Structure formats: C-alpha cells, structure tokens
Amino acid sequence: MKSIQILSGVVLIALGFTSCKDEKQEQAKKTIDSYVSYVDSVKNVAADDLKADWTAVEAEYDRRAENARMALADLKDNTAETEKINETKIKYEEFKNEMAATLSPPGSKQQLRNALFGEGKIGDDMDFIWVNAQNIHSVYQQFVHTVENNKDSYSREDWDEIKLMYEALDSRKNTVEKEGLSAEDNRKIAGLKIKFAPMYTVNRIGAKSEENKEAKK
C-alpha cells in the first residue's frame, strides 16, 4: 500500500512537470504571436499618424522582439517559430525603411544609410562594429532588398554612396568570417552579393545617362 502511494506521488509530480512545461511552451508561442501581431498592427496605421509616436513604436517593437527571441528557448522544436520571427523582422525593417522617407529630409545621405542599415546604425564614423557573425546575413539581406526596392529612384550620387557602404560592409565581412560566420550564412550572403552586383552596374549607368540627358536639356 505504501509503495502504491509513493508511486502515485511520483506520477503526480511528473504530471506537474509536464503541465508546467506545456504551459511554458504555450506562453512562449503566445509571446511570439504577440510580436507578429504588433508588427502587423503597426503596418496598418497611417504613416502620418505614426510620426509623432515613432520613438515609442520602435521602443515597443524592440521590447517585443527581445521577448520573442527569448521565448524560443522555451520551445522544444522552435524551427517554425524561428522562421516566423525572421519573416516578421524583415517585414518590420522594410516598413521602417518606408517610414524613413517620412521621418527624414528627402535626399539626405543619412536617410539613405538609415534605409540601408537601420535608423542611426551608420553615421559619419562609418563604424560597422555592431555587425557580427550572428546578424551579418540579415544586414546584407536588408541592404540588398532595400536597394532592389528603390533602384529606380536613386541618383548617381546615391549609387556612389551605396557602393561606398557596400564595400565597407564587405570589409567588415572579412573580419566576421574569422569570428564564427556559419557556412550556411556565408552561402546566403554570396547569393545576395551575386544579386547586387549586376543590379548596381546596370542602374548606376542608367542613373548617369538620365542625368546627362537632363544636363543637355
């Protein structure tokens, strides 16, 4: 009888652990879903309405993004949730780039840098120390996708600045490769570089031709 009571106690404890574990995983999924929902809701607000509160929007985004990242550790299999977080991050960065046109003076060099790398990430010091083995793929991804989305609106001077930034990022990659850059990320970055090179060459020439036509007028 005593043995049965002990066994029952062990079973109850095990069930309690399982229940706690399940609750933790459910809470982790809710935290990640909250992060995704926040970005979707922000994207549905008119840009003019966001301007006054943009600092608060970014602070709240950073908080939810960090909570979502930490929640991954509570999931036994977090492959799907990791993909969801990555897709949401790209979606937010693209939206933030669109907002940059509203928040910054048009045509400024700093606006271009903000769009390519994120608000205030690159200043006059051209410091890329914040780029590391863990985030360099997403940095390249944002850079190339931003250029692709805006290639028809860049001037020749913009393309010269883009090339300068691209070469500086490449220089940082040479350092990061020695600091644990994964083979998979390296392969993905190589694909982005292949995509960027002809896009830069063709559109830089096109921008110069357009400027020459305008000058002749």
Short mmCIF file of N, CA and C in Angstrom, two decimals, residues 10-193:
data_model
loop_
_atom_site.label_atom_id
_atom_site.label_comp_id
_atom_site.label_asym_id
_atom_site.label_seq_id
_atom_site.Cartn_x
_atom_site.Cartn_y
_atom_site.Cartn_z
N VAL A 10 4.93 10.06 -7.24
CA VAL A 10 5.91 10.27 -8.31
C VAL A 10 5.21 10.62 -9.62
N VAL A 11 4.10 9.90 -9.90
CA VAL A 11 3.33 10.14 -11.13
C VAL A 11 2.76 11.56 -11.12
N LEU A 12 2.23 11.98 -9.98
CA LEU A 12 1.65 13.33 -9.87
C LEU A 12 2.71 14.41 -10.08
N ILE A 13 3.90 14.17 -9.51
CA ILE A 13 4.99 15.14 -9.70
C ILE A 13 5.38 15.22 -11.17
N ALA A 14 5.47 14.06 -11.82
CA ALA A 14 5.84 14.02 -13.24
C ALA A 14 4.80 14.75 -14.09
N LEU A 15 3.52 14.52 -13.75
CA LEU A 15 2.45 15.21 -14.49
C LEU A 15 2.51 16.71 -14.26
N GLY A 16 2.88 17.09 -13.05
CA GLY A 16 3.02 18.52 -12.74
C GLY A 16 4.11 19.15 -13.57
N PHE A 17 5.25 18.46 -13.69
CA PHE A 17 6.36 18.96 -14.51
C PHE A 17 5.93 19.09 -15.97
N THR A 18 5.20 18.06 -16.46
CA THR A 18 4.74 18.08 -17.85
C THR A 18 3.79 19.25 -18.09
N SER A 19 2.87 19.44 -17.12
CA SER A 19 1.91 20.53 -17.23
C SER A 19 2.60 21.88 -17.27
N CYS A 20 3.61 22.06 -16.37
CA CYS A 20 4.35 23.32 -16.34
C CYS A 20 5.09 23.56 -17.65
N LYS A 21 5.66 22.45 -18.17
CA LYS A 21 6.42 22.54 -19.41
C LYS A 21 5.50 22.94 -20.56
N ASP A 22 4.28 22.32 -20.60
CA ASP A 22 3.32 22.63 -21.65
C ASP A 22 2.88 24.09 -21.57
N GLU A 23 2.64 24.55 -20.33
CA GLU A 23 2.22 25.94 -20.13
C GLU A 23 3.30 26.90 -20.60
N LYS A 24 4.55 26.53 -20.31
CA LYS A 24 5.68 27.38 -20.70
C LYS A 24 5.77 27.48 -22.22
N GLN A 25 5.56 26.36 -22.90
CA GLN A 25 5.62 26.36 -24.37
C GLN A 25 4.45 27.16 -24.97
N GLU A 26 3.27 27.02 -24.36
CA GLU A 26 2.11 27.78 -24.83
C GLU A 26 2.34 29.27 -24.66
N GLN A 27 2.90 29.66 -23.51
CA GLN A 27 3.17 31.06 -23.25
C GLN A 27 4.21 31.60 -24.23
N ALA A 28 5.21 30.76 -24.55
CA ALA A 28 6.26 31.17 -25.50
C ALA A 28 5.64 31.43 -26.87
N LYS A 29 4.73 30.56 -27.29
CA LYS A 29 4.08 30.75 -28.59
C LYS A 29 3.22 32.01 -28.60
N LYS A 30 2.54 32.28 -27.48
CA LYS A 30 1.72 33.49 -27.38
C LYS A 30 2.59 34.74 -27.45
N THR A 31 3.76 34.69 -26.83
CA THR A 31 4.69 35.83 -26.86
C THR A 31 5.15 36.12 -28.29
N ILE A 32 5.46 35.05 -29.02
CA ILE A 32 5.90 35.21 -30.41
C ILE A 32 4.75 35.70 -31.29
N ASP A 33 3.55 35.17 -31.07
CA ASP A 33 2.38 35.63 -31.83
C ASP A 33 2.08 37.10 -31.55
N SER A 34 2.31 37.51 -30.30
CA SER A 34 2.09 38.91 -29.92
C SER A 34 3.05 39.83 -30.67
N TYR A 35 4.29 39.38 -30.84
CA TYR A 35 5.30 40.12 -31.60
C TYR A 35 4.86 40.27 -33.06
N VAL A 36 4.40 39.18 -33.65
CA VAL A 36 3.96 39.19 -35.05
C VAL A 36 2.75 40.11 -35.21
N SER A 37 1.80 40.00 -34.28
CA SER A 37 0.58 40.82 -34.35
C SER A 37 0.89 42.30 -34.22
N TYR A 38 1.87 42.62 -33.37
CA TYR A 38 2.24 44.03 -33.17
C TYR A 38 2.74 44.64 -34.48
N VAL A 39 3.62 43.93 -35.17
CA VAL A 39 4.15 44.44 -36.43
C VAL A 39 3.04 44.60 -37.46
N ASP A 40 2.14 43.62 -37.53
CA ASP A 40 1.02 43.71 -38.48
C ASP A 40 0.13 44.91 -38.16
N SER A 41 -0.09 45.16 -36.86
CA SER A 41 -0.97 46.27 -36.48
C SER A 41 -0.32 47.61 -36.77
N VAL A 42 0.99 47.72 -36.55
CA VAL A 42 1.70 48.97 -36.83
C VAL A 42 1.67 49.28 -38.31
N LYS A 43 1.81 48.26 -39.14
CA LYS A 43 1.81 48.46 -40.59
C LYS A 43 0.46 48.97 -41.10
N ASN A 44 -0.59 48.75 -40.32
CA ASN A 44 -1.92 49.17 -40.75
C ASN A 44 -2.27 50.60 -40.31
N VAL A 45 -1.35 51.25 -39.61
CA VAL A 45 -1.57 52.62 -39.16
C VAL A 45 -0.97 53.58 -40.20
N ALA A 46 -1.66 54.65 -40.49
CA ALA A 46 -1.17 55.63 -41.47
C ALA A 46 0.15 56.23 -41.01
N ALA A 47 1.06 56.42 -41.95
CA ALA A 47 2.40 56.93 -41.64
C ALA A 47 2.34 58.26 -40.89
N ASP A 48 1.44 59.14 -41.32
CA ASP A 48 1.34 60.46 -40.68
C ASP A 48 0.92 60.34 -39.22
N ASP A 49 0.12 59.31 -38.91
CA ASP A 49 -0.31 59.11 -37.53
C ASP A 49 0.79 58.52 -36.66
N LEU A 50 1.76 57.85 -37.29
CA LEU A 50 2.85 57.22 -36.55
C LEU A 50 4.01 58.17 -36.26
N LYS A 51 4.12 59.21 -37.08
CA LYS A 51 5.29 60.10 -36.98
C LYS A 51 5.54 60.62 -35.58
N ALA A 52 4.49 61.10 -34.93
CA ALA A 52 4.66 61.72 -33.61
C ALA A 52 5.06 60.70 -32.55
N ASP A 53 4.68 59.44 -32.74
CA ASP A 53 4.95 58.42 -31.72
C ASP A 53 5.97 57.39 -32.19
N TRP A 54 6.74 57.72 -33.21
CA TRP A 54 7.63 56.71 -33.80
C TRP A 54 8.66 56.18 -32.80
N THR A 55 9.17 57.04 -31.92
CA THR A 55 10.14 56.59 -30.92
C THR A 55 9.52 55.54 -30.01
N ALA A 56 8.27 55.76 -29.61
CA ALA A 56 7.57 54.80 -28.76
C ALA A 56 7.30 53.50 -29.51
N VAL A 57 6.97 53.63 -30.79
CA VAL A 57 6.72 52.44 -31.62
C VAL A 57 7.98 51.57 -31.69
N GLU A 58 9.12 52.20 -31.91
CA GLU A 58 10.38 51.45 -32.00
C GLU A 58 10.75 50.81 -30.67
N ALA A 59 10.52 51.55 -29.57
CA ALA A 59 10.84 51.01 -28.25
C ALA A 59 9.98 49.79 -27.94
N GLU A 60 8.70 49.87 -28.30
CA GLU A 60 7.79 48.74 -28.07
C GLU A 60 8.16 47.57 -28.97
N TYR A 61 8.55 47.88 -30.21
CA TYR A 61 8.99 46.81 -31.12
C TYR A 61 10.21 46.09 -30.55
N ASP A 62 11.20 46.86 -30.09
CA ASP A 62 12.42 46.26 -29.54
C ASP A 62 12.09 45.36 -28.35
N ARG A 63 11.16 45.81 -27.50
CA ARG A 63 10.79 45.02 -26.32
C ARG A 63 10.15 43.69 -26.74
N ARG A 64 9.20 43.78 -27.66
CA ARG A 64 8.51 42.56 -28.09
C ARG A 64 9.42 41.62 -28.88
N ALA A 65 10.32 42.21 -29.68
CA ALA A 65 11.26 41.40 -30.45
C ALA A 65 12.19 40.63 -29.52
N GLU A 66 12.66 41.29 -28.46
CA GLU A 66 13.55 40.63 -27.49
C GLU A 66 12.80 39.54 -26.74
N ASN A 67 11.56 39.81 -26.35
CA ASN A 67 10.76 38.79 -25.65
C ASN A 67 10.53 37.58 -26.54
N ALA A 68 10.27 37.84 -27.81
CA ALA A 68 10.04 36.73 -28.76
C ALA A 68 11.31 35.90 -28.94
N ARG A 69 12.44 36.60 -29.02
CA ARG A 69 13.71 35.89 -29.17
C ARG A 69 13.99 34.99 -27.96
N MET A 70 13.74 35.52 -26.77
CA MET A 70 13.97 34.75 -25.54
C MET A 70 12.98 33.59 -25.41
N ALA A 71 11.77 33.77 -25.95
CA ALA A 71 10.75 32.73 -25.86
C ALA A 71 11.14 31.47 -26.64
N LEU A 72 11.98 31.63 -27.65
CA LEU A 72 12.39 30.48 -28.45
C LEU A 72 13.05 29.40 -27.59
N ALA A 73 13.72 29.83 -26.53
CA ALA A 73 14.43 28.88 -25.66
C ALA A 73 13.46 27.96 -24.93
N ASP A 74 12.20 28.35 -24.81
CA ASP A 74 11.21 27.55 -24.09
C ASP A 74 10.48 26.56 -24.99
N LEU A 75 10.82 26.55 -26.27
CA LEU A 75 10.17 25.66 -27.21
C LEU A 75 11.06 24.48 -27.55
N LYS A 76 10.51 23.29 -27.47
CA LYS A 76 11.30 22.09 -27.76
C LYS A 76 11.74 22.08 -29.22
N ASP A 77 10.79 22.35 -30.11
CA ASP A 77 11.10 22.45 -31.54
C ASP A 77 10.68 23.86 -31.98
N ASN A 78 11.66 24.73 -32.17
CA ASN A 78 11.33 26.13 -32.46
C ASN A 78 11.59 26.52 -33.92
N THR A 79 11.69 25.53 -34.79
CA THR A 79 12.01 25.82 -36.20
C THR A 79 10.97 26.74 -36.84
N ALA A 80 9.69 26.39 -36.68
CA ALA A 80 8.62 27.18 -37.30
C ALA A 80 8.55 28.58 -36.70
N GLU A 81 8.71 28.64 -35.36
CA GLU A 81 8.63 29.94 -34.69
C GLU A 81 9.83 30.83 -35.04
N THR A 82 11.00 30.22 -35.21
CA THR A 82 12.19 30.98 -35.60
C THR A 82 11.98 31.61 -36.98
N GLU A 83 11.41 30.83 -37.90
CA GLU A 83 11.12 31.33 -39.25
C GLU A 83 10.10 32.47 -39.18
N LYS A 84 9.11 32.30 -38.30
CA LYS A 84 8.07 33.33 -38.14
C LYS A 84 8.69 34.64 -37.64
N ILE A 85 9.61 34.53 -36.68
CA ILE A 85 10.28 35.72 -36.14
C ILE A 85 11.13 36.38 -37.21
N ASN A 86 11.87 35.59 -37.97
CA ASN A 86 12.74 36.15 -39.02
C ASN A 86 11.93 36.87 -40.10
N GLU A 87 10.82 36.27 -40.50
CA GLU A 87 9.97 36.89 -41.52
C GLU A 87 9.36 38.20 -41.00
N THR A 88 8.99 38.19 -39.73
CA THR A 88 8.40 39.40 -39.13
C THR A 88 9.44 40.50 -39.02
N LYS A 89 10.66 40.12 -38.69
CA LYS A 89 11.74 41.11 -38.58
C LYS A 89 11.98 41.79 -39.93
N ILE A 90 12.03 40.99 -41.00
CA ILE A 90 12.24 41.55 -42.34
C ILE A 90 11.07 42.46 -42.71
N LYS A 91 9.86 42.02 -42.39
CA LYS A 91 8.66 42.82 -42.68
C LYS A 91 8.74 44.17 -41.96
N TYR A 92 9.17 44.15 -40.71
CA TYR A 92 9.26 45.39 -39.94
C TYR A 92 10.35 46.31 -40.49
N GLU A 93 11.50 45.73 -40.83
CA GLU A 93 12.61 46.53 -41.35
C GLU A 93 12.22 47.21 -42.66
N GLU A 94 11.50 46.49 -43.49
CA GLU A 94 11.04 47.07 -44.76
C GLU A 94 10.07 48.22 -44.49
N PHE A 95 9.18 48.03 -43.52
CA PHE A 95 8.24 49.09 -43.17
C PHE A 95 8.98 50.29 -42.57
N LYS A 96 9.99 50.02 -41.74
CA LYS A 96 10.76 51.10 -41.13
C LYS A 96 11.49 51.91 -42.20
N ASN A 97 11.96 51.23 -43.23
CA ASN A 97 12.62 51.93 -44.34
C ASN A 97 11.64 52.86 -45.06
N GLU A 98 10.40 52.40 -45.20
CA GLU A 98 9.37 53.24 -45.81
C GLU A 98 9.09 54.46 -44.93
N MET A 99 9.09 54.24 -43.63
CA MET A 99 8.85 55.34 -42.70
C MET A 99 9.98 56.36 -42.72
N ALA A 100 11.19 55.90 -43.06
CA ALA A 100 12.35 56.80 -43.06
C ALA A 100 12.13 57.97 -44.01
N ALA A 101 11.42 57.72 -45.11
CA ALA A 101 11.16 58.79 -46.07
C ALA A 101 10.26 59.86 -45.46
N THR A 102 9.43 59.47 -44.52
CA THR A 102 8.53 60.41 -43.85
C THR A 102 9.23 61.13 -42.70
N LEU A 103 10.15 60.40 -42.04
CA LEU A 103 10.78 60.94 -40.85
C LEU A 103 12.03 61.76 -41.13
N SER A 104 12.70 61.50 -42.26
CA SER A 104 13.97 62.17 -42.56
C SER A 104 13.82 63.10 -43.75
N PRO A 105 14.65 64.12 -43.85
CA PRO A 105 14.61 65.01 -45.03
C PRO A 105 14.92 64.23 -46.30
N PRO A 106 14.16 64.38 -47.37
CA PRO A 106 14.41 63.62 -48.59
C PRO A 106 15.76 63.97 -49.20
N GLY A 107 16.42 62.94 -49.75
CA GLY A 107 17.66 63.16 -50.45
C GLY A 107 18.90 63.24 -49.56
N SER A 108 18.75 63.11 -48.24
CA SER A 108 19.91 63.22 -47.37
C SER A 108 20.70 61.92 -47.37
N LYS A 109 22.01 62.06 -47.20
CA LYS A 109 22.89 60.89 -47.16
C LYS A 109 22.54 60.00 -45.96
N GLN A 110 22.22 60.64 -44.84
CA GLN A 110 21.90 59.86 -43.64
C GLN A 110 20.61 59.06 -43.82
N GLN A 111 19.66 59.63 -44.56
CA GLN A 111 18.42 58.91 -44.82
C GLN A 111 18.72 57.62 -45.59
N LEU A 112 19.59 57.72 -46.57
CA LEU A 112 19.97 56.55 -47.37
C LEU A 112 20.61 55.50 -46.48
N ARG A 113 21.51 55.93 -45.59
CA ARG A 113 22.17 54.99 -44.69
C ARG A 113 21.18 54.35 -43.72
N ASN A 114 20.22 55.16 -43.26
CA ASN A 114 19.19 54.62 -42.36
C ASN A 114 18.38 53.54 -43.06
N ALA A 115 18.06 53.80 -44.32
CA ALA A 115 17.26 52.83 -45.08
C ALA A 115 18.04 51.54 -45.33
N LEU A 116 19.32 51.67 -45.60
CA LEU A 116 20.15 50.51 -45.93
C LEU A 116 20.47 49.65 -44.72
N PHE A 117 20.64 50.28 -43.54
CA PHE A 117 21.12 49.54 -42.38
C PHE A 117 20.24 49.63 -41.13
N GLY A 118 19.34 50.61 -41.11
CA GLY A 118 18.54 50.80 -39.91
C GLY A 118 18.81 52.18 -39.32
N GLU A 119 17.84 52.71 -38.61
CA GLU A 119 17.90 54.06 -38.09
C GLU A 119 19.13 54.28 -37.21
N GLY A 120 20.01 55.19 -37.65
CA GLY A 120 21.16 55.59 -36.84
C GLY A 120 22.26 54.55 -36.70
N LYS A 121 22.16 53.44 -37.43
CA LYS A 121 23.18 52.39 -37.29
C LYS A 121 24.53 52.83 -37.85
N ILE A 122 24.51 53.57 -38.97
CA ILE A 122 25.74 54.03 -39.60
C ILE A 122 25.74 55.55 -39.67
N GLY A 123 26.72 56.17 -39.03
CA GLY A 123 26.86 57.62 -39.06
C GLY A 123 28.08 58.02 -39.85
N ASP A 124 28.57 59.22 -39.59
CA ASP A 124 29.73 59.72 -40.32
C ASP A 124 31.00 58.93 -40.01
N ASP A 125 31.02 58.26 -38.85
CA ASP A 125 32.21 57.49 -38.48
C ASP A 125 32.32 56.18 -39.25
N MET A 126 31.23 55.80 -39.96
CA MET A 126 31.22 54.55 -40.75
C MET A 126 31.64 53.34 -39.91
N ASP A 127 31.15 53.26 -38.69
CA ASP A 127 31.51 52.19 -37.77
C ASP A 127 30.58 50.99 -37.96
N PHE A 128 31.16 49.86 -38.36
CA PHE A 128 30.39 48.64 -38.58
C PHE A 128 30.64 47.60 -37.48
N ILE A 129 31.12 48.03 -36.32
CA ILE A 129 31.48 47.10 -35.26
C ILE A 129 30.27 46.32 -34.77
N TRP A 130 29.06 46.87 -34.93
CA TRP A 130 27.83 46.21 -34.49
C TRP A 130 27.44 45.03 -35.36
N VAL A 131 28.07 44.92 -36.55
CA VAL A 131 27.81 43.79 -37.44
C VAL A 131 28.66 42.61 -36.99
N ASN A 132 28.01 41.47 -36.71
CA ASN A 132 28.73 40.30 -36.21
C ASN A 132 28.27 39.03 -36.95
N ALA A 133 28.84 37.90 -36.53
CA ALA A 133 28.55 36.63 -37.21
C ALA A 133 27.08 36.25 -37.12
N GLN A 134 26.40 36.71 -36.06
CA GLN A 134 25.00 36.34 -35.85
C GLN A 134 24.04 37.18 -36.70
N ASN A 135 24.40 38.43 -36.99
CA ASN A 135 23.43 39.28 -37.69
C ASN A 135 23.85 39.71 -39.10
N ILE A 136 25.04 39.34 -39.53
CA ILE A 136 25.54 39.88 -40.80
C ILE A 136 24.69 39.44 -41.99
N HIS A 137 24.13 38.25 -41.96
CA HIS A 137 23.28 37.82 -43.07
C HIS A 137 22.05 38.72 -43.19
N SER A 138 21.41 39.03 -42.05
CA SER A 138 20.23 39.90 -42.08
C SER A 138 20.60 41.32 -42.51
N VAL A 139 21.83 41.76 -42.19
CA VAL A 139 22.29 43.09 -42.60
C VAL A 139 22.42 43.14 -44.12
N TYR A 140 23.04 42.12 -44.70
CA TYR A 140 23.15 42.04 -46.17
C TYR A 140 21.76 41.95 -46.80
N GLN A 141 20.90 41.18 -46.17
CA GLN A 141 19.55 40.97 -46.70
C GLN A 141 18.80 42.30 -46.77
N GLN A 142 18.84 43.05 -45.68
CA GLN A 142 18.17 44.35 -45.67
C GLN A 142 18.78 45.29 -46.70
N PHE A 143 20.09 45.31 -46.78
CA PHE A 143 20.80 46.18 -47.71
C PHE A 143 20.38 45.90 -49.15
N VAL A 144 20.47 44.65 -49.56
CA VAL A 144 20.19 44.29 -50.95
C VAL A 144 18.71 44.47 -51.28
N HIS A 145 17.82 44.08 -50.36
CA HIS A 145 16.38 44.22 -50.61
C HIS A 145 15.98 45.69 -50.69
N THR A 146 16.60 46.53 -49.86
CA THR A 146 16.30 47.96 -49.90
C THR A 146 16.72 48.56 -51.23
N VAL A 147 17.92 48.20 -51.68
CA VAL A 147 18.42 48.69 -52.97
C VAL A 147 17.51 48.21 -54.10
N GLU A 148 17.11 46.96 -54.05
CA GLU A 148 16.25 46.40 -55.10
C GLU A 148 14.90 47.13 -55.15
N ASN A 149 14.34 47.43 -53.98
CA ASN A 149 13.02 48.07 -53.93
C ASN A 149 13.05 49.53 -54.37
N ASN A 150 14.23 50.16 -54.28
CA ASN A 150 14.31 51.60 -54.57
C ASN A 150 15.24 51.94 -55.74
N LYS A 151 15.68 50.94 -56.47
CA LYS A 151 16.71 51.14 -57.50
C LYS A 151 16.33 52.16 -58.57
N ASP A 152 15.04 52.27 -58.85
CA ASP A 152 14.61 53.20 -59.91
C ASP A 152 14.59 54.65 -59.46
N SER A 153 14.71 54.88 -58.16
CA SER A 153 14.63 56.26 -57.66
C SER A 153 15.98 56.84 -57.25
N TYR A 154 17.05 56.03 -57.29
CA TYR A 154 18.36 56.50 -56.85
C TYR A 154 19.04 57.37 -57.91
N SER A 155 19.71 58.41 -57.46
CA SER A 155 20.52 59.25 -58.34
C SER A 155 21.92 58.64 -58.46
N ARG A 156 22.73 59.22 -59.34
CA ARG A 156 24.11 58.74 -59.48
C ARG A 156 24.86 58.89 -58.16
N GLU A 157 24.63 60.00 -57.46
CA GLU A 157 25.29 60.21 -56.16
C GLU A 157 24.84 59.17 -55.14
N ASP A 158 23.55 58.79 -55.19
CA ASP A 158 23.04 57.75 -54.30
C ASP A 158 23.77 56.43 -54.56
N TRP A 159 23.93 56.10 -55.84
CA TRP A 159 24.61 54.85 -56.19
C TRP A 159 26.07 54.87 -55.73
N ASP A 160 26.72 56.03 -55.81
CA ASP A 160 28.10 56.13 -55.33
C ASP A 160 28.16 55.88 -53.82
N GLU A 161 27.17 56.42 -53.11
CA GLU A 161 27.10 56.21 -51.66
C GLU A 161 26.80 54.75 -51.34
N ILE A 162 25.92 54.16 -52.12
CA ILE A 162 25.58 52.74 -51.93
C ILE A 162 26.82 51.87 -52.12
N LYS A 163 27.60 52.17 -53.16
CA LYS A 163 28.81 51.39 -53.40
C LYS A 163 29.80 51.54 -52.24
N LEU A 164 29.92 52.76 -51.72
CA LEU A 164 30.81 53.01 -50.59
C LEU A 164 30.38 52.19 -49.39
N MET A 165 29.08 52.17 -49.10
CA MET A 165 28.55 51.41 -47.96
C MET A 165 28.71 49.91 -48.17
N TYR A 166 28.49 49.47 -49.40
CA TYR A 166 28.60 48.05 -49.73
C TYR A 166 30.04 47.56 -49.53
N GLU A 167 30.99 48.34 -49.98
CA GLU A 167 32.40 47.97 -49.82
C GLU A 167 32.80 47.96 -48.34
N ALA A 168 32.24 48.89 -47.56
CA ALA A 168 32.54 48.93 -46.13
C ALA A 168 31.96 47.70 -45.44
N LEU A 169 30.76 47.29 -45.86
CA LEU A 169 30.14 46.09 -45.30
C LEU A 169 30.94 44.85 -45.67
N ASP A 170 31.40 44.80 -46.91
CA ASP A 170 32.24 43.68 -47.36
C ASP A 170 33.52 43.58 -46.54
N SER A 171 34.09 44.74 -46.24
CA SER A 171 35.31 44.78 -45.43
C SER A 171 35.04 44.21 -44.04
N ARG A 172 33.88 44.55 -43.48
CA ARG A 172 33.51 44.02 -42.17
C ARG A 172 33.30 42.50 -42.24
N LYS A 173 32.77 42.02 -43.37
CA LYS A 173 32.54 40.58 -43.54
C LYS A 173 33.86 39.81 -43.46
N ASN A 174 34.93 40.38 -44.00
CA ASN A 174 36.23 39.72 -43.96
C ASN A 174 36.66 39.45 -42.51
N THR A 175 36.31 40.38 -41.63
CA THR A 175 36.63 40.20 -40.21
C THR A 175 35.70 39.19 -39.57
N VAL A 176 34.41 39.31 -39.89
CA VAL A 176 33.39 38.45 -39.28
C VAL A 176 33.60 36.98 -39.66
N GLU A 177 34.13 36.73 -40.85
CA GLU A 177 34.37 35.34 -41.28
C GLU A 177 35.30 34.61 -40.33
N LYS A 178 36.16 35.36 -39.66
CA LYS A 178 37.11 34.76 -38.72
C LYS A 178 36.52 34.66 -37.31
N GLU A 179 35.29 35.14 -37.16
CA GLU A 179 34.67 35.18 -35.83
C GLU A 179 33.47 34.24 -35.72
N GLY A 180 33.44 33.22 -36.57
CA GLY A 180 32.40 32.21 -36.43
C GLY A 180 31.23 32.30 -37.40
N LEU A 181 31.40 32.96 -38.54
CA LEU A 181 30.33 33.03 -39.54
C LEU A 181 30.04 31.62 -40.05
N SER A 182 28.77 31.22 -39.99
CA SER A 182 28.41 29.86 -40.41
C SER A 182 28.51 29.70 -41.92
N ALA A 183 28.74 28.46 -42.35
CA ALA A 183 28.85 28.17 -43.78
C ALA A 183 27.54 28.48 -44.49
N GLU A 184 26.40 28.22 -43.82
CA GLU A 184 25.09 28.47 -44.43
C GLU A 184 24.87 29.97 -44.66
N ASP A 185 25.19 30.79 -43.64
CA ASP A 185 25.03 32.24 -43.79
C ASP A 185 25.98 32.78 -44.85
N ASN A 186 27.17 32.22 -44.90
CA ASN A 186 28.15 32.64 -45.90
C ASN A 186 27.63 32.36 -47.31
N ARG A 187 26.98 31.22 -47.45
CA ARG A 187 26.42 30.85 -48.75
C ARG A 187 25.27 31.79 -49.14
N LYS A 188 24.43 32.11 -48.17
CA LYS A 188 23.30 33.01 -48.43
C LYS A 188 23.79 34.42 -48.79
N ILE A 189 24.84 34.86 -48.09
CA ILE A 189 25.41 36.18 -48.38
C ILE A 189 25.99 36.20 -49.79
N ALA A 190 26.64 35.11 -50.18
CA ALA A 190 27.20 35.03 -51.53
C ALA A 190 26.10 35.19 -52.58
N GLY A 191 24.93 34.59 -52.31
CA GLY A 191 23.80 34.72 -53.23
C GLY A 191 23.31 36.16 -53.33
N LEU A 192 23.29 36.86 -52.20
CA LEU A 192 22.86 38.26 -52.19
C LEU A 192 23.87 39.14 -52.93
N LYS A 193 25.15 38.83 -52.80
CA LYS A 193 26.19 39.59 -53.49
C LYS A 193 26.08 39.41 -55.01
#
